[in-house]
Amino acid sequence: MQTVNLKRNKIFAPLWSAKQRYIVMLGSAGSGKSVDTAQFYITRILNDVGRNLLCVRKISQSNVNSTYNELKKAVFRLGVQDLFTFKSVPLQIDCINGNQIIFGGMNDDGQREKLKSITASKGNITDVWIEEATEITQADFEIIDDRLRGVLPNGLFYQIRLTFNPVSSSHWIKKVFFDRADKNVLTHKSTYRDNAFCDSAYYNRMERRKETDPEGYKIYGLGEWGETNGLIFSNFIIEDFKTDDIYFDHIRYGQDFGFNHANALLDVAFKDGEVFVRREIYDREKTTDEIISFCDWDKNVPMYCDSAEPDRITMWQRSGFNALGVKKYPGSVSSSIDWLKGRKIHIRPECVGTISEISQWRWRKDSNGDITDLPVPFGDDAMSALRYACCEFIDGEPLPFSKPKRKIYNFSFEIPKADYDKEEIVII
C-alpha cells in the first residue's frame, strides 16, 4: 500500500465519483481540466485492477504533446513513477498492476479501423479520454462509443470523458450533450477563475481581455458557447477530397509565424474558383528551426509569410523554401476576407487548427454591441495563413509557377467536383 498527496481544484471533486457513462467537461483556456483529468486517470488506473484507458485525439500524433505528456507529468507529480513504464513506440503507458493506457486517433480510415480493433493486454478498454473533443466528428464519437461494450467484472463500469474549450453553439457536442436531459450524461463547466493553480500572469492577461476583447473573453475566459451571429465565414465545408497536385490549377502555401500563439502553415490549392485547404502544420511553442525540420512539403511552391518577420522568412529561404513576405496595405485584411467569402472553402478533416479557427472567427462589436467590419484579433493564426496563401489571386494574376507539373497517364480520369483542497489518496 502506498499513500500519495494529491492537490486538486475543488471544482472537479464531484467528477471523481461520478458513474455516468459520459462526463462532458467544457472549460475555458487555463481552467485546469486536462491536468485534473490526467491526475484522475492515474489514480483510477492504480486503484482499479482491470481498468484500461484509451486516449483519443483527432490526429493520433497530437497525443504526444497533450494527453501522454499530461499523464506522464501526473505520474511524476504524484511520485508514483516507479509504478509505471513509458513507451514511445507504440505510444503506451503500462502500470505495474497490469493496467494500460493506450493512445489512438481518428484522422483517417486507417486510424479509425485501428481504433476499432485496439485491445489491452489484460481485460477490456473501460475508459476513454477524448481531449480537444470538438476536433472530432459525431461519427467519430459513435465509433469510439461503440468500442466500450461487453460484460465487465463486478465494480467496473464504462466511462468516456470529453474535455474541450467551447466553440460555436452549433457544434454537435452542444446538441447531443447539453441541449437535452440524459441520466447517462454529466456535464461540467470550469474557467480559469476556478483554477487555484493558475499563474498570476495568465490570470491578469485574461482579466485584461475582458476589457479589450469582451466577445472573445466570453468564449476563452468564461467558457461560453460562441454565438453563430457575427461569424466571418459560413462558406466552408469540412470533407475528404483528393489532394494530388494534378487535380488543381494552382498551389500556394501561407504562413503566420507564432510561438506562444500558434504558428500556422497551410497548404492551399485552387480549382475552378474554389479554395482547398489540403494540410496544415499548426503548432505552439515550436521554434522556426523545429518547424522547418519536420516540414517535408515541396520547397518550390511559393510560401507567403507574415512580412513583419523578415528574419524568419530568411530562415525558410536558407532552408531552400520559396518563402516570400506578403504585401500589406491599408484595407488588405478586408479585401482578402471579401475575396474568400466569395468562394467555397473546402477543408480536410485533419486540419483541426484551421477548422477550429474558421468555426469561431468573428467580427468585432463596438461599444454599443453592433457588429463592425473588423475581425476579432485573436485565434486567427490559421486565418491569416489562409489569407496570405490567396494574396496573388486577390491582388492580380498568379505568378507563372502557379500551374503544378502534371503527370501524363495512358488513361483518362475525371476531376471530381468537390461539392487544491489537499487530500490523501490510498493506493491499494
CSV table of C-alpha atoms in Angstrom, one decimal, residues 44-244:
chain,number,residue,atom,x,y,z
A,44,ARG,CA,-8.0,5.2,-11.2
A,45,ILE,CA,-5.5,3.1,-13.1
A,46,LEU,CA,-3.6,2.5,-9.9
A,47,ASN,CA,-6.6,1.6,-7.8
A,48,ASP,CA,-8.9,-0.3,-10.1
A,49,VAL,CA,-7.4,-3.5,-11.4
A,50,GLY,CA,-8.9,-4.3,-14.8
A,51,ARG,CA,-9.2,-0.7,-16.0
A,52,ASN,CA,-7.6,0.3,-19.2
A,53,LEU,CA,-7.6,3.8,-20.7
A,54,LEU,CA,-7.8,4.8,-24.3
A,55,CYS,CA,-6.7,8.4,-25.0
A,56,VAL,CA,-8.0,9.9,-28.3
A,57,ARG,CA,-7.1,13.0,-30.3
A,58,LYS,CA,-8.4,13.6,-33.8
A,59,ILE,CA,-4.8,13.3,-35.0
A,60,SER,CA,-3.1,10.5,-33.2
A,61,GLN,CA,0.3,12.1,-33.1
A,62,SER,CA,-1.1,15.1,-31.1
A,63,ASN,CA,-1.4,12.8,-28.1
A,64,VAL,CA,2.4,13.0,-27.6
A,65,ASN,CA,2.3,16.7,-26.6
A,66,SER,CA,-1.1,16.6,-24.9
A,67,THR,CA,-2.6,13.5,-23.2
A,68,TYR,CA,0.6,11.5,-23.0
A,69,ASN,CA,2.6,14.4,-21.5
A,70,GLU,CA,-0.2,15.3,-19.1
A,71,LEU,CA,-0.4,11.8,-17.8
A,72,LYS,CA,3.3,11.4,-17.5
A,73,LYS,CA,3.6,14.7,-15.6
A,74,ALA,CA,0.8,13.5,-13.3
A,75,VAL,CA,2.7,10.3,-12.6
A,76,PHE,CA,5.8,12.2,-11.5
A,77,ARG,CA,3.8,14.9,-9.7
A,78,LEU,CA,2.2,12.1,-7.5
A,79,GLY,CA,5.5,10.4,-7.0
A,80,VAL,CA,4.5,7.1,-8.4
A,81,GLN,CA,6.9,6.9,-11.3
A,82,ASP,CA,8.3,3.5,-10.0
A,83,LEU,CA,4.9,2.0,-10.7
A,84,PHE,CA,4.7,2.9,-14.4
A,85,THR,CA,6.7,2.3,-17.5
A,86,PHE,CA,6.5,4.6,-20.6
A,87,LYS,CA,6.9,3.5,-24.2
A,88,SER,CA,7.2,5.7,-27.2
A,89,VAL,CA,6.8,3.1,-29.9
A,90,PRO,CA,3.9,2.4,-29.8
A,91,LEU,CA,2.9,5.2,-27.5
A,92,GLN,CA,1.8,3.5,-24.3
A,93,ILE,CA,1.9,3.7,-20.5
A,94,ASP,CA,1.9,0.4,-18.5
A,95,CYS,CA,1.1,0.2,-14.8
A,96,ILE,CA,2.7,-2.4,-12.5
A,97,ASN,CA,-0.7,-3.9,-11.8
A,98,GLY,CA,-1.3,-4.8,-15.4
A,99,ASN,CA,-3.5,-1.9,-16.4
A,100,GLN,CA,-2.6,0.0,-19.6
A,101,ILE,CA,-3.0,3.4,-21.1
A,102,ILE,CA,-3.2,3.3,-24.9
A,103,PHE,CA,-3.4,6.1,-27.5
A,104,GLY,CA,-5.2,6.5,-30.8
A,105,GLY,CA,-6.6,8.9,-33.3
A,106,MET,CA,-9.5,9.4,-35.8
A,107,ASN,CA,-7.6,11.2,-38.6
A,108,ASP,CA,-8.4,8.8,-41.4
A,109,ASP,CA,-9.9,5.5,-42.2
A,110,GLY,CA,-6.7,3.7,-41.2
A,111,GLN,CA,-6.7,5.2,-37.8
A,112,ARG,CA,-10.4,4.6,-37.3
A,113,GLU,CA,-10.1,0.9,-38.2
A,114,LYS,CA,-7.1,0.5,-35.9
A,115,LEU,CA,-9.0,2.1,-33.1
A,116,LYS,CA,-11.9,-0.3,-33.6
A,117,SER,CA,-9.7,-3.3,-33.1
A,118,ILE,CA,-7.4,-1.9,-30.4
A,119,THR,CA,-7.1,-4.0,-27.2
A,120,ALA,CA,-5.4,-4.0,-23.9
A,121,SER,CA,-3.1,-6.9,-22.7
A,122,LYS,CA,-5.5,-7.7,-19.9
A,123,GLY,CA,-9.2,-7.0,-19.8
A,124,ASN,CA,-11.3,-4.6,-21.8
A,125,ILE,CA,-10.8,-0.9,-22.7
A,126,THR,CA,-13.0,0.5,-19.9
A,127,ASP,CA,-12.3,4.3,-20.1
A,128,VAL,CA,-11.8,6.8,-22.9
A,129,TRP,CA,-10.4,10.3,-22.6
A,130,ILE,CA,-11.2,12.4,-25.7
A,131,GLU,CA,-9.0,15.5,-25.5
A,132,GLU,CA,-10.0,18.5,-27.6
A,133,ALA,CA,-13.2,16.7,-28.3
A,134,THR,CA,-14.6,19.4,-30.6
A,135,GLU,CA,-12.0,18.3,-33.2
A,136,ILE,CA,-13.8,15.0,-33.8
A,137,THR,CA,-17.0,14.5,-35.7
A,138,GLN,CA,-20.1,12.9,-34.3
A,139,ALA,CA,-19.5,9.9,-36.5
A,140,ASP,CA,-16.0,9.6,-34.9
A,141,PHE,CA,-17.6,9.7,-31.5
A,142,GLU,CA,-20.0,6.9,-32.3
A,143,ILE,CA,-17.2,4.7,-33.4
A,144,ILE,CA,-15.4,5.4,-30.0
A,145,ASP,CA,-18.6,4.9,-28.0
A,146,ASP,CA,-19.3,1.6,-29.7
A,147,ARG,CA,-15.8,0.4,-28.7
A,148,LEU,CA,-16.9,0.2,-25.0
A,149,ARG,CA,-19.0,-2.9,-24.8
A,150,GLY,CA,-19.1,-6.3,-23.1
A,151,VAL,CA,-19.6,-7.7,-19.6
A,152,LEU,CA,-17.2,-6.2,-17.0
A,153,PRO,CA,-16.1,-7.7,-13.6
A,154,ASN,CA,-18.1,-6.5,-10.6
A,155,GLY,CA,-17.2,-2.9,-9.6
A,156,LEU,CA,-16.1,-1.8,-13.0
A,157,PHE,CA,-18.1,0.3,-15.5
A,158,TYR,CA,-17.5,2.0,-18.8
A,159,GLN,CA,-16.9,5.8,-19.0
A,160,ILE,CA,-16.0,8.4,-21.6
A,161,ARG,CA,-14.6,11.8,-20.7
A,162,LEU,CA,-14.7,14.6,-23.2
A,163,THR,CA,-12.5,17.7,-22.5
A,164,PHE,CA,-12.6,20.8,-24.7
A,165,ASN,CA,-12.7,24.5,-25.0
A,166,PRO,CA,-16.1,25.9,-26.3
A,167,VAL,CA,-16.6,26.6,-29.9
A,168,SER,CA,-19.7,27.5,-31.9
A,169,SER,CA,-23.1,26.9,-30.3
A,170,SER,CA,-24.0,25.0,-33.4
A,171,HIS,CA,-21.4,22.2,-32.6
A,172,TRP,CA,-22.8,18.7,-32.3
A,173,ILE,CA,-21.4,18.3,-28.8
A,174,LYS,CA,-23.8,21.0,-27.5
A,175,LYS,CA,-26.8,19.5,-29.3
A,176,VAL,CA,-26.1,15.9,-28.1
A,177,PHE,CA,-25.0,16.5,-24.5
A,178,PHE,CA,-26.0,20.0,-23.4
A,179,ASP,CA,-29.4,20.7,-25.1
A,180,ARG,CA,-31.2,17.6,-23.8
A,181,ALA,CA,-31.6,15.8,-20.4
A,182,ASP,CA,-29.9,12.4,-20.2
A,183,LYS,CA,-29.3,10.5,-17.0
A,184,ASN,CA,-26.2,8.9,-18.6
A,185,VAL,CA,-24.6,12.3,-19.1
A,186,LEU,CA,-22.9,14.6,-16.6
A,187,THR,CA,-21.9,18.0,-18.0
A,188,HIS,CA,-19.4,20.3,-16.2
A,189,LYS,CA,-18.1,23.8,-16.8
A,190,SER,CA,-14.9,25.4,-15.4
A,191,THR,CA,-13.0,28.6,-16.0
A,192,TYR,CA,-9.5,30.0,-15.3
A,193,ARG,CA,-11.0,31.6,-12.2
A,194,ASP,CA,-11.8,28.1,-10.8
A,195,ASN,CA,-8.1,27.1,-11.1
A,196,ALA,CA,-6.3,27.6,-7.8
A,197,PHE,CA,-3.0,26.9,-9.6
A,198,CYS,CA,-3.4,29.4,-12.4
A,199,ASP,CA,-0.3,31.6,-12.6
A,200,SER,CA,-0.9,35.3,-12.0
A,201,ALA,CA,0.5,36.5,-15.3
A,202,TYR,CA,-2.1,34.3,-17.2
A,203,TYR,CA,-4.9,35.3,-14.8
A,204,ASN,CA,-4.2,39.0,-15.3
A,205,ARG,CA,-4.0,38.6,-19.1
A,206,MET,CA,-7.4,37.0,-19.2
A,207,GLU,CA,-8.8,39.8,-16.9
A,208,ARG,CA,-7.4,42.4,-19.3
A,209,ARG,CA,-9.0,40.7,-22.2
A,210,LYS,CA,-12.4,41.2,-20.5
A,211,GLU,CA,-11.9,44.9,-21.4
A,212,THR,CA,-10.1,44.7,-24.7
A,213,ASP,CA,-12.0,41.8,-26.3
A,214,PRO,CA,-15.3,41.2,-24.5
A,215,GLU,CA,-16.6,38.9,-27.2
A,216,GLY,CA,-13.6,36.7,-27.2
A,217,TYR,CA,-13.5,36.8,-23.4
A,218,LYS,CA,-16.9,35.2,-23.2
A,219,ILE,CA,-15.6,32.2,-25.1
A,220,TYR,CA,-12.0,31.9,-24.0
A,221,GLY,CA,-12.3,33.4,-20.5
A,222,LEU,CA,-15.8,32.4,-19.3
A,223,GLY,CA,-16.1,29.2,-21.3
A,224,GLU,CA,-19.4,30.2,-23.0
A,225,TRP,CA,-20.5,28.7,-26.3
A,226,GLY,CA,-19.8,31.0,-29.2
A,227,GLU,CA,-22.6,32.8,-30.9
A,228,THR,CA,-23.3,32.0,-34.5
A,229,ASN,CA,-24.2,35.5,-35.5
A,230,GLY,CA,-21.2,37.7,-36.4
A,231,LEU,CA,-19.2,34.8,-37.8
A,232,ILE,CA,-17.0,35.8,-40.7
A,233,PHE,CA,-17.1,32.7,-42.7
A,234,SER,CA,-20.0,30.3,-43.3
A,235,ASN,CA,-19.0,29.3,-46.8
A,236,PHE,CA,-16.8,26.4,-45.8
A,237,ILE,CA,-17.2,22.6,-45.8
A,238,ILE,CA,-15.2,20.0,-43.9
A,239,GLU,CA,-14.7,17.0,-46.1
A,240,ASP,CA,-12.3,14.4,-47.6
A,241,PHE,CA,-11.1,15.2,-51.1
A,242,LYS,CA,-8.3,14.1,-53.3
A,243,THR,CA,-5.1,16.0,-52.7
A,244,ASP,CA,-2.9,15.1,-55.6
